[in-house]
Amino acid sequence: MLLPSVLAIASLLVGTSAQNSTYTNPILPGFHPDPSCIFLQCLPRPPNPRLTRPAKLETHRQCLFPPGNAPSASHHQPFHRWYLGPALRFHGGKFWISTTLVFDDLPKDNESRWDNFVISTEDPYDSLSWSDPVHFKFGGYDTSLFWDDDVDGQVYVTGSHQYTVWPGIQQATIDLTTGAMGPLENPWNGTGGLAPEGPHVYKKDGFYYLMLAEGGTGLGHMVTMARSKGSIHGPYEPAPHNPLLTNANTSAYFQTVGHADLFQDPAGQWWGVALSTRSGPQFLNYPMGRETIMTPVTWEKGEWPVFEPVSGTMNGWKLPSKELVKDGAGPYITDPDHLTFPPGSSIPLHLIHWRLPTPDTYLVSPPGKPNTLVIRSSVLNLTAYDGYYTGGLGQSFIARRQTDTLFTYQVDIDASGLKNAGDEVGVSVFLVQRYHFELGIVLLPTPSSSLAPFFRFRGISNISIPDSVVPVPAGVQLDGLAFEIKAFNTTHYAFSAGPKGAQSLWSTYGLARGDQMSWGFTGTLVGVYATTNGRNGSFEAGVGEWRYVGQGEVIN
C-alpha cells in the first residue's frame, strides 16, 4: 500500500500584520495525516501548492513518481508496503524529503522492515525533477533532517524507533549524497508517553529544540518538547508545561491532536500544523481519518512555544490574501470535481490508487471512446484474498479523497463490457482492503443458468455485513448507467444507481455507517473499481461525468 501523507509548502508571499483573523480547521480536510510544513519568502516560480486561505491548499505533485523513483515499491507487492511520516525541509536551494518505506510483513525488530531514504529537487513542481532515493540505515521511521548552519552546515537526521521494540529517539550526522551516517545518539525519549515519534529539531535563540509526538496516534496523542542550550548533543531539558499541545481528556470534537511541525509566516509569527481526527472523545465515527489542522503559536525569545488549543473555529495571526498563486498543476483540495476525461488529457493529479497502477489499466479517451476513462478490470476485488494479501496481483480502483463531511459523488459508467460470471464494476467508499463498501453491477447466474446483471451492495468491516442483490430493472441499458454515493448526514452513506440522465428512476440499494469506515491510519476514498472477482481474464468499463460536490463541513 502506498500511504499518502501531507507535504505542504506554506508559501505566504505577502506581508501580514499583528491583526488577528478567524479561520476554520481542518486546513487540509480528509486523508491528510502527518503534516510537514515550511515557509519560503520567495520561490523561483509559482509553487504547485497554492494557499489561498488555511482551508485551501492545492494538490502537490507526486515526488516518488514515476514509479521507478519509489524504492522497492513495485506494482505487485503481495503484502502491505506503505510510507510513514515524510518530513519536508528546504536548504541550499533544494527541497528535501525524508521518509520511510515500511515492509509490513517483516518483524518490527528487523531493521530491513524500515527502508529510510531521502529525495531532493530544486523544482518541486516537476514530478520528474526529484532525485533518485539516497538510502540510509536506520531501524525506525519518522526521520527528519536538520542543518546546523552555525556549525559548518552539518546535517543531522533524527528518527524514532518502533515503540514495542524500544521507545526512543535516535540522531546522527548524515551524508546526503551517500547515506552514510555517523554514530547514533539518543538525545531524548520523551516524557514517558506511549510511542515517542515524529521528531523535529529547531534552533532558536541559542537553543536546540526537539519536538516529539507521544501517546500513540489515538486519543492520547500529544506534542511534547525538550531543549538543549548550545549543543545539539544535549543534555535536553523537558518543557515544564509538557504536553505543549493535546486534546486528550477533553470533550473537543477534534481529537488525536499530535505529530506537529512549526513554521513562521512573513511577519515572523509562528504557526503549528498537526494531525487530528474529527471524532469527539467517543472516537467511533471518523471516516475521513487523520486530517491536517493549524494553530497559532506564541514563541517568545528564549522561551518555550505556546500553542493555542485546537478547535474547529480558530483565532490567530493575520492571514494572507485569499488569492496568491494563479498557476499550478492541480486543483485546490476543497474544489469540487467535474471530470470528463477529454482527448489529449491525462488523469488528474488528485485522483489516486490504492496500489501502484499496473500499465495500461487506465486509459483516457482511447480511440473510439472520447471523453471516457477506460478501466481494465483486475482479477482481484477490493478485498483481494484476505484483506491484506494480493499474491502479487493488481487492483483496478481509482478514487479521490473524501474531503467533506457531507458530499455527493456521481459518475456515469458504461458496463456493456461485462461478459462472464462475476464480472463487476461499480463505486466504493474505501478505507483499506478490510474496510470498504461498494455498489456494483455484476453478472450472476440465474436459476435457468443464464447470466443476468444485478445491482449488488456489499462491504467488509469489523462486523458482518450481508450482501444485497437486486436484478437490474428491465429497460435499463448497461452502457448508460449512473452511480451515486451520498454522505447525507455525519454518520451514513447512501449508495444509489439507475439510468444516467434520469435521476428520478434511480434507486437506493444500500446504506453504510461512518463508524464502519473508521479504523487505522488512512481516510476514506470514493471512486470506481472493476474486477472479475477471481476469474483470469479482463474486461473494460467506461467512466465519464465524474462529479464530486462538497455539501457541508462539520467542525463542532
XYZ file of C-alpha atoms in Angstrom:
556
model
C 0.000 0.000 0.000
C 1.214 3.494 -0.809
C 0.232 5.661 2.134
C -0.101 9.269 1.035
C 0.999 11.877 3.534
C 0.699 15.623 3.579
C 3.635 17.552 2.159
C 2.593 21.181 2.447
C 4.677 24.165 1.385
C 3.370 27.247 3.170
C 4.354 29.953 0.693
C 2.776 33.067 2.143
C 4.099 35.618 -0.289
C 2.569 38.803 1.071
C 3.015 40.584 4.359
C 0.860 40.139 7.413
C 0.177 42.356 10.370
C -0.453 41.820 14.049
C -4.207 41.939 13.442
C -5.881 38.654 14.290
C -8.036 36.686 11.878
C -10.508 33.832 12.095
C -10.251 30.607 10.146
C -11.552 27.050 10.361
C -9.953 23.656 10.815
C -9.090 21.307 9.266
C -6.981 23.257 6.797
C -6.500 20.043 4.780
C -9.713 18.040 5.180
C -9.804 14.324 4.518
C -6.982 11.799 4.421
C -4.012 14.144 5.035
C -2.055 12.846 8.051
C 1.419 13.594 9.430
C 1.771 17.152 8.080
C 5.135 18.735 7.383
C 5.185 22.423 6.575
C 7.836 25.023 5.693
C 7.789 28.704 4.778
C 9.747 30.367 1.968
C 9.687 34.101 1.356
C 10.088 33.700 -2.397
C 10.427 30.946 -4.943
C 11.898 30.848 -8.458
C 8.429 30.363 -9.923
C 4.875 29.922 -8.595
C 4.610 26.811 -6.451
C 2.362 23.912 -7.288
C 0.765 24.007 -3.830
C -1.458 27.097 -3.720
C -2.540 28.630 -0.440
C -5.496 30.985 -0.642
C -6.530 30.607 2.983
C -5.755 27.906 5.528
C -8.646 25.817 4.214
C -7.345 25.598 0.642
C -4.113 24.013 -0.460
C -3.585 22.727 -3.943
C -2.766 19.115 -4.658
C 1.001 18.618 -4.589
C 2.888 16.742 -7.254
C 3.862 13.162 -6.651
C 7.527 13.272 -5.704
C 8.009 9.486 -5.865
C 6.753 9.102 -9.404
C 7.442 7.815 -11.994
C 7.186 4.528 -10.068
C 10.869 3.868 -10.659
C 11.548 6.529 -8.035
C 9.613 4.570 -5.426
C 12.198 2.267 -3.837
C 11.170 -1.373 -3.614
C 7.531 -0.447 -4.197
C 6.627 -2.278 -7.391
C 3.137 -2.659 -8.757
C 2.917 -6.194 -7.483
C 3.865 -6.161 -3.821
C 1.936 -9.079 -2.295
C 1.877 -7.538 1.193
C 1.481 -4.040 2.557
C 4.127 -1.501 1.646
C 3.480 1.983 2.975
C 5.238 5.264 3.551
C 5.366 6.804 7.011
C 5.727 10.398 8.158
C 7.563 12.257 5.374
C 9.313 15.437 6.536
C 9.786 18.361 4.143
C 12.690 20.776 4.506
C 14.470 23.401 2.358
C 18.215 24.008 2.410
C 20.924 25.007 -0.032
C 18.430 25.858 -2.769
C 16.844 22.411 -2.631
C 13.700 20.863 -1.225
C 14.372 17.690 0.754
C 12.016 14.910 1.783
C 12.996 12.182 4.197
C 10.610 9.279 4.657
C 10.355 5.560 5.352
C 9.018 2.713 3.252
C 7.685 0.075 5.668
C 7.741 -3.627 4.787
C 4.808 -4.593 6.951
C 5.319 -8.360 6.602
C 8.739 -8.247 8.313
C 9.176 -8.364 12.105
C 9.293 -4.987 13.839
C 12.756 -5.702 15.238
C 14.135 -6.500 11.787
C 15.925 -3.396 10.511
C 15.123 -4.438 6.933
C 11.494 -3.622 7.727
C 12.407 0.091 7.617
C 13.713 1.415 4.265
C 14.690 5.019 5.027
C 15.691 7.365 2.225
C 15.998 10.989 1.142
C 14.969 12.613 -2.146
C 15.565 16.200 -3.270
C 14.809 18.672 -6.028
C 15.329 22.305 -6.974
C 11.913 22.340 -8.655
C 9.175 20.710 -6.552
C 6.582 21.434 -9.237
C 8.103 18.992 -11.723
C 7.436 15.357 -10.807
C 10.341 14.214 -12.940
C 12.859 16.505 -11.239
C 13.054 14.646 -7.940
C 16.320 12.819 -7.379
C 16.772 9.100 -7.063
C 16.431 7.970 -3.450
C 19.536 8.047 -1.246
C 19.062 5.248 1.285
C 20.413 5.242 4.811
C 20.339 2.577 7.511
C 18.071 3.483 10.377
C 15.993 0.933 12.258
C 12.901 3.087 12.592
C 10.749 5.714 10.936
C 9.582 9.375 11.006
C 13.034 10.630 10.039
C 13.577 14.398 9.811
C 16.569 16.441 8.599
C 18.205 19.379 10.350
C 21.101 21.547 9.102
C 23.160 23.245 11.797
C 24.284 26.276 9.826
C 26.199 27.619 12.825
C 28.383 24.506 12.946
C 29.787 24.186 9.408
C 26.352 23.332 7.999
C 26.466 19.839 9.468
C 23.300 17.929 8.639
C 21.626 15.569 11.098
C 18.847 13.021 10.774
C 16.577 12.342 13.730
C 14.114 9.455 13.840
C 12.034 7.223 16.080
C 12.009 3.517 16.829
C 9.032 1.193 16.840
C 7.893 1.564 20.422
C 7.230 -2.135 21.017
C 10.898 -2.828 20.230
C 12.161 0.068 22.330
C 10.580 3.505 22.683
C 13.218 6.048 21.821
C 14.600 8.755 19.554
C 17.967 8.497 17.820
C 20.019 11.054 15.941
C 23.169 11.037 13.823
C 25.060 13.033 11.256
C 24.335 12.035 7.667
C 25.947 12.455 4.252
C 23.031 13.211 1.933
C 24.984 12.159 -1.163
C 25.845 8.647 0.077
C 23.524 7.976 3.014
C 26.496 7.313 5.296
C 25.692 8.077 8.918
C 27.775 8.876 11.981
C 27.324 7.218 15.377
C 23.755 7.140 16.649
C 22.952 9.207 19.728
C 19.914 9.068 21.993
C 19.083 12.752 22.675
C 15.723 12.383 24.459
C 12.993 9.757 24.678
C 10.082 11.999 25.602
C 8.097 12.343 28.793
C 7.208 8.676 29.149
C 4.160 8.682 26.880
C 3.460 5.788 24.534
C 5.322 5.683 21.203
C 7.634 8.723 21.114
C 7.901 9.544 17.398
C 7.637 12.268 14.754
C 10.762 14.163 15.903
C 11.722 17.576 14.510
C 14.699 19.735 15.527
C 14.569 23.557 15.537
C 17.292 26.041 16.508
C 16.227 29.332 18.080
C 17.883 31.835 20.440
C 20.857 29.555 21.097
C 18.707 26.545 21.997
C 18.174 23.302 20.115
C 14.510 22.342 20.474
C 13.465 18.718 19.926
C 9.709 18.288 19.381
C 8.027 14.870 19.512
C 4.666 13.182 19.202
C 3.762 10.914 22.115
C 0.810 8.887 23.296
C 0.164 6.978 20.076
C -1.931 8.367 17.242
C -5.183 7.862 19.166
C -6.969 9.684 21.956
C -3.767 10.058 23.986
C -1.840 11.793 21.188
C 0.148 14.859 22.252
C 3.016 17.194 21.343
C 5.999 17.381 23.704
C 9.313 19.203 23.614
C 12.754 19.391 25.208
C 15.673 21.722 24.555
C 19.442 21.844 24.870
C 21.486 25.009 25.377
C 24.297 25.418 22.876
C 24.666 21.790 21.707
C 22.519 19.517 19.579
C 24.005 16.599 21.501
C 22.319 17.607 24.746
C 21.625 17.354 27.571
C 17.942 18.050 26.848
C 15.636 19.659 29.385
C 11.912 18.854 29.039
C 9.467 21.750 28.792
C 7.925 22.379 32.211
C 4.425 22.593 30.734
C 4.530 19.422 28.585
C 2.492 18.465 26.691
C 2.631 21.620 24.621
C -0.458 20.603 22.647
C -3.115 17.914 23.102
C -6.878 17.476 23.180
C -6.643 14.327 25.276
C -9.120 14.067 28.147
C -11.312 16.825 26.722
C -14.761 16.877 25.154
C -13.400 18.556 22.000
C -14.702 17.392 18.629
C -11.110 17.499 17.301
C -9.228 14.639 18.955
C -5.885 12.782 18.491
C -4.017 16.082 18.013
C -0.308 15.458 17.521
C 2.580 14.841 15.091
C 3.216 18.575 14.736
C 5.572 20.806 12.773
C 6.349 24.529 13.177
C 6.926 27.371 10.707
C 6.944 31.179 10.595
C 4.931 33.474 8.343
C 6.323 36.633 6.637
C 5.630 38.727 9.731
C 7.663 36.356 11.867
C 4.612 34.877 13.595
C 4.743 31.194 14.438
C 2.214 28.560 13.424
C 1.896 24.868 14.114
C 0.391 22.175 11.935
C -0.625 18.789 13.291
C -2.906 15.865 12.570
C -6.312 15.426 14.164
C -9.485 13.384 13.776
C -12.995 14.776 13.971
C -14.365 12.097 16.281
C -15.119 13.616 19.652
C -13.901 11.705 22.715
C -16.080 8.729 21.728
C -13.592 8.056 18.899
C -16.083 5.923 16.979
C -17.135 7.843 13.853
C -14.251 9.446 11.931
C -14.254 8.028 8.380
C -12.054 10.779 6.919
C -9.331 9.712 9.322
C -6.415 11.905 10.308
C -6.607 15.400 8.839
C -4.326 18.445 8.987
C -5.100 21.294 11.378
C -3.288 24.561 12.002
C -2.954 26.559 15.199
C -1.202 29.836 16.095
C 1.880 29.602 18.286
C 3.488 32.234 20.501
C 7.238 31.715 20.812
C 8.997 34.470 22.701
C 12.776 34.847 22.736
C 14.453 32.287 24.954
C 11.118 30.746 25.938
C 9.091 27.673 25.044
C 6.471 27.760 22.276
C 2.860 28.109 23.431
C 0.249 26.507 21.154
C -3.376 27.585 21.051
C -5.771 24.688 21.737
C -7.200 23.154 18.566
C -10.860 23.620 17.653
C -12.971 23.977 14.545
C -13.019 27.775 14.615
C -9.676 29.401 15.397
C -8.474 32.940 16.065
C -4.884 33.513 15.039
C -2.363 35.763 13.417
C -3.346 37.767 10.363
C -3.689 35.529 7.309
C -2.563 36.329 3.750
C -4.872 37.477 0.998
C -7.115 34.805 -0.475
C -5.558 34.593 -3.930
C -1.771 34.352 -4.080
C -0.878 31.942 -6.874
C -2.948 31.530 -10.010
C -0.802 28.921 -11.729
C -0.386 25.304 -10.757
C -0.957 21.773 -11.969
C -3.595 20.516 -9.566
C -6.936 21.624 -8.126
C -7.474 23.016 -4.678
C -8.147 20.280 -2.160
C -11.597 21.689 -1.386
C -12.585 22.191 -5.040
C -15.443 20.123 -6.475
C -14.874 17.646 -9.287
C -16.381 17.658 -12.734
C -14.149 15.414 -14.796
C -14.924 14.498 -18.409
C -11.554 12.970 -19.419
C -11.291 14.739 -22.800
C -8.957 13.539 -25.568
C -5.366 14.597 -25.040
C -5.750 14.931 -21.289
C -4.216 12.849 -18.523
C -5.535 11.517 -15.248
C -5.929 14.471 -12.835
C -3.258 14.648 -10.149
C -5.656 14.380 -7.238
C -7.022 11.000 -8.340
C -5.205 8.206 -6.565
C -4.877 4.430 -6.465
C -4.738 2.004 -3.570
C -1.730 0.274 -5.089
C 0.592 1.491 -7.822
C -1.331 1.021 -11.072
C -0.294 -1.677 -13.479
C 0.475 -0.463 -17.020
C -2.464 0.262 -19.340
C -5.089 -0.208 -16.618
C -6.419 3.352 -17.021
C -6.791 4.855 -20.498
C -8.011 8.419 -21.071
C -10.138 8.801 -24.221
C -8.689 5.866 -26.159
C -9.590 5.593 -29.870
C -13.336 5.345 -30.348
C -14.166 6.330 -26.768
C -13.753 10.080 -26.387
C -14.425 11.773 -23.054
C -14.096 8.463 -21.269
C -11.749 6.954 -18.734
C -11.479 3.284 -19.667
C -10.660 0.967 -16.774
C -9.392 -2.542 -17.372
C -10.541 -4.917 -14.668
C -8.301 -6.708 -12.211
C -8.629 -10.320 -11.156
C -8.762 -9.210 -7.534
C -11.609 -7.267 -5.999
C -11.158 -4.617 -3.307
C -10.736 -7.149 -0.516
C -8.283 -9.289 -2.525
C -7.626 -12.577 -0.717
C -7.916 -11.794 2.970
C -7.976 -8.024 3.336
C -4.167 -7.814 3.247
C -2.557 -10.192 0.763
C -2.703 -9.706 -3.014
C -0.470 -12.509 -4.240
C 1.358 -10.040 -6.466
C -1.745 -9.047 -8.454
C -3.042 -5.530 -9.005
C -6.352 -3.962 -8.042
C -8.245 -1.754 -10.504
C -9.509 1.162 -8.419
C -9.240 4.903 -9.000
C -10.519 7.352 -6.441
C -10.316 10.695 -4.729
C -10.237 11.571 -1.052
C -13.458 12.330 0.777
C -12.828 15.935 1.811
C -16.260 16.927 3.112
C -18.457 15.646 5.921
C -21.429 15.878 3.556
C -20.977 15.301 -0.160
C -22.465 13.820 -3.312
C -20.319 11.748 -5.667
C -21.765 10.736 -9.055
C -20.292 9.010 -12.059
C -21.551 7.577 -15.361
C -20.448 4.021 -16.126
C -20.593 2.013 -19.333
C -20.816 -1.591 -18.118
C -21.567 -3.141 -21.509
C -18.152 -4.853 -21.418
C -19.215 -7.293 -18.691
C -19.116 -10.758 -20.230
C -18.541 -13.534 -17.698
C -19.936 -14.588 -14.344
C -18.522 -12.401 -11.567
C -17.524 -9.500 -13.796
C -18.314 -6.350 -11.801
C -17.873 -2.595 -11.981
C -19.135 -0.009 -9.544
C -18.397 2.638 -6.938
C -16.924 2.331 -3.476
C -16.317 4.112 -0.212
C -12.928 2.633 0.589
C -10.720 2.839 3.668
C -8.429 -0.194 3.353
C -8.840 -3.699 1.937
C -10.513 -4.776 5.181
C -12.886 -1.800 5.350
C -14.913 -0.779 2.321
C -18.457 -0.663 0.914
C -19.426 -0.791 -2.726
C -22.382 -0.799 -5.062
C -21.671 -2.549 -8.325
C -23.322 -4.062 -11.332
C -22.309 -7.707 -11.592
C -23.128 -10.625 -13.902
C -24.543 -13.559 -11.920
C -26.185 -16.871 -12.894
C -29.970 -17.039 -12.814
C -31.990 -20.165 -11.928
C -32.023 -21.001 -15.636
C -28.188 -20.918 -15.640
C -28.079 -17.888 -17.909
C -26.210 -14.754 -16.851
C -28.020 -11.575 -15.899
C -26.931 -8.203 -14.496
C -27.646 -7.432 -10.847
C -27.041 -4.456 -8.625
C -25.066 -5.732 -5.660
C -24.348 -3.791 -2.476
C -21.824 -5.316 -0.123
C -18.965 -4.464 2.164
C -16.450 -5.621 4.708
C -15.827 -4.054 8.098
C -15.308 -5.092 11.697
C -18.812 -6.585 11.721
C -20.592 -8.978 9.360
C -22.419 -7.210 6.524
C -24.874 -9.188 4.380
C -24.924 -8.707 0.609
C -27.937 -7.130 -1.068
C -28.517 -8.384 -4.627
C -31.278 -6.903 -6.819
C -31.930 -7.564 -10.546
C -31.258 -4.613 -12.812
C -34.700 -3.228 -13.753
C -35.968 -4.058 -17.217
C -35.130 -1.447 -19.807
C -32.013 -0.161 -18.049
C -29.134 -0.265 -20.525
C -25.719 -1.370 -19.296
C -23.968 1.249 -21.431
C -25.913 4.078 -19.786
C -25.676 3.708 -16.006
C -25.186 6.305 -13.308
C -23.979 5.616 -9.754
C -24.112 7.849 -6.713
C -22.643 7.879 -3.220
C -24.037 10.475 -0.846
C -22.920 11.276 2.695
C -26.289 12.649 3.738
C -25.508 13.151 7.421
C -22.471 12.831 9.696
C -22.926 9.092 10.173
C -24.270 7.474 6.978
C -23.604 6.979 3.265
C -26.308 6.111 0.707
C -25.497 4.128 -2.469
C -27.797 4.614 -5.468
C -27.864 3.736 -9.169
C -30.047 3.881 -12.241
C -30.159 5.081 -15.848
C -27.975 8.106 -16.485
C -29.820 11.322 -17.158
C -32.930 10.063 -15.348
C -32.320 10.569 -11.644
C -35.998 10.147 -10.824
C -35.605 6.472 -11.818
C -32.637 5.826 -9.515
C -32.985 3.560 -6.511
C -31.010 3.413 -3.276
C -29.557 -0.070 -2.847
C -27.618 0.230 0.384
C -26.552 2.276 3.388
C -23.195 2.236 5.154
C -22.305 3.719 8.514
C -19.366 6.039 9.047
C -18.221 4.144 12.115
C -17.867 1.059 9.899
C -15.268 3.048 7.922
C -13.371 4.379 10.962
C -10.149 2.488 11.651
C -6.389 2.651 11.302
C -4.153 5.234 9.684
C -5.952 6.133 6.458
C -9.108 8.042 5.466
C -11.988 7.303 3.136
C -11.699 7.411 -0.637
C -14.577 7.432 -3.122
C -14.110 6.057 -6.606
C -14.653 3.393 -9.250
C -13.462 -0.217 -9.273
C -13.596 -3.011 -11.857
C -12.945 -6.686 -11.123
C -13.572 -10.195 -12.401
C -13.774 -11.394 -8.780
C -11.135 -14.072 -9.250
C -11.603 -15.040 -12.899
C -8.494 -14.937 -15.052
C -9.030 -12.527 -17.889
C -10.348 -8.997 -18.026
C -12.983 -6.653 -19.389
C -13.160 -2.913 -19.960
C -15.552 -0.409 -18.414
C -16.006 3.233 -19.346
C -16.231 6.091 -16.851
C -17.496 9.585 -17.598
C -19.073 12.643 -15.965
C -17.191 12.146 -12.713
C -18.622 14.620 -10.195
C -17.868 15.301 -6.538
C -19.579 18.165 -4.707
C -18.978 19.004 -1.069
C -22.157 19.975 0.741
C -21.043 20.726 4.264
C -18.165 20.520 6.713
C -18.983 19.727 10.343
C -16.402 21.252 12.686
C -18.028 21.036 16.112
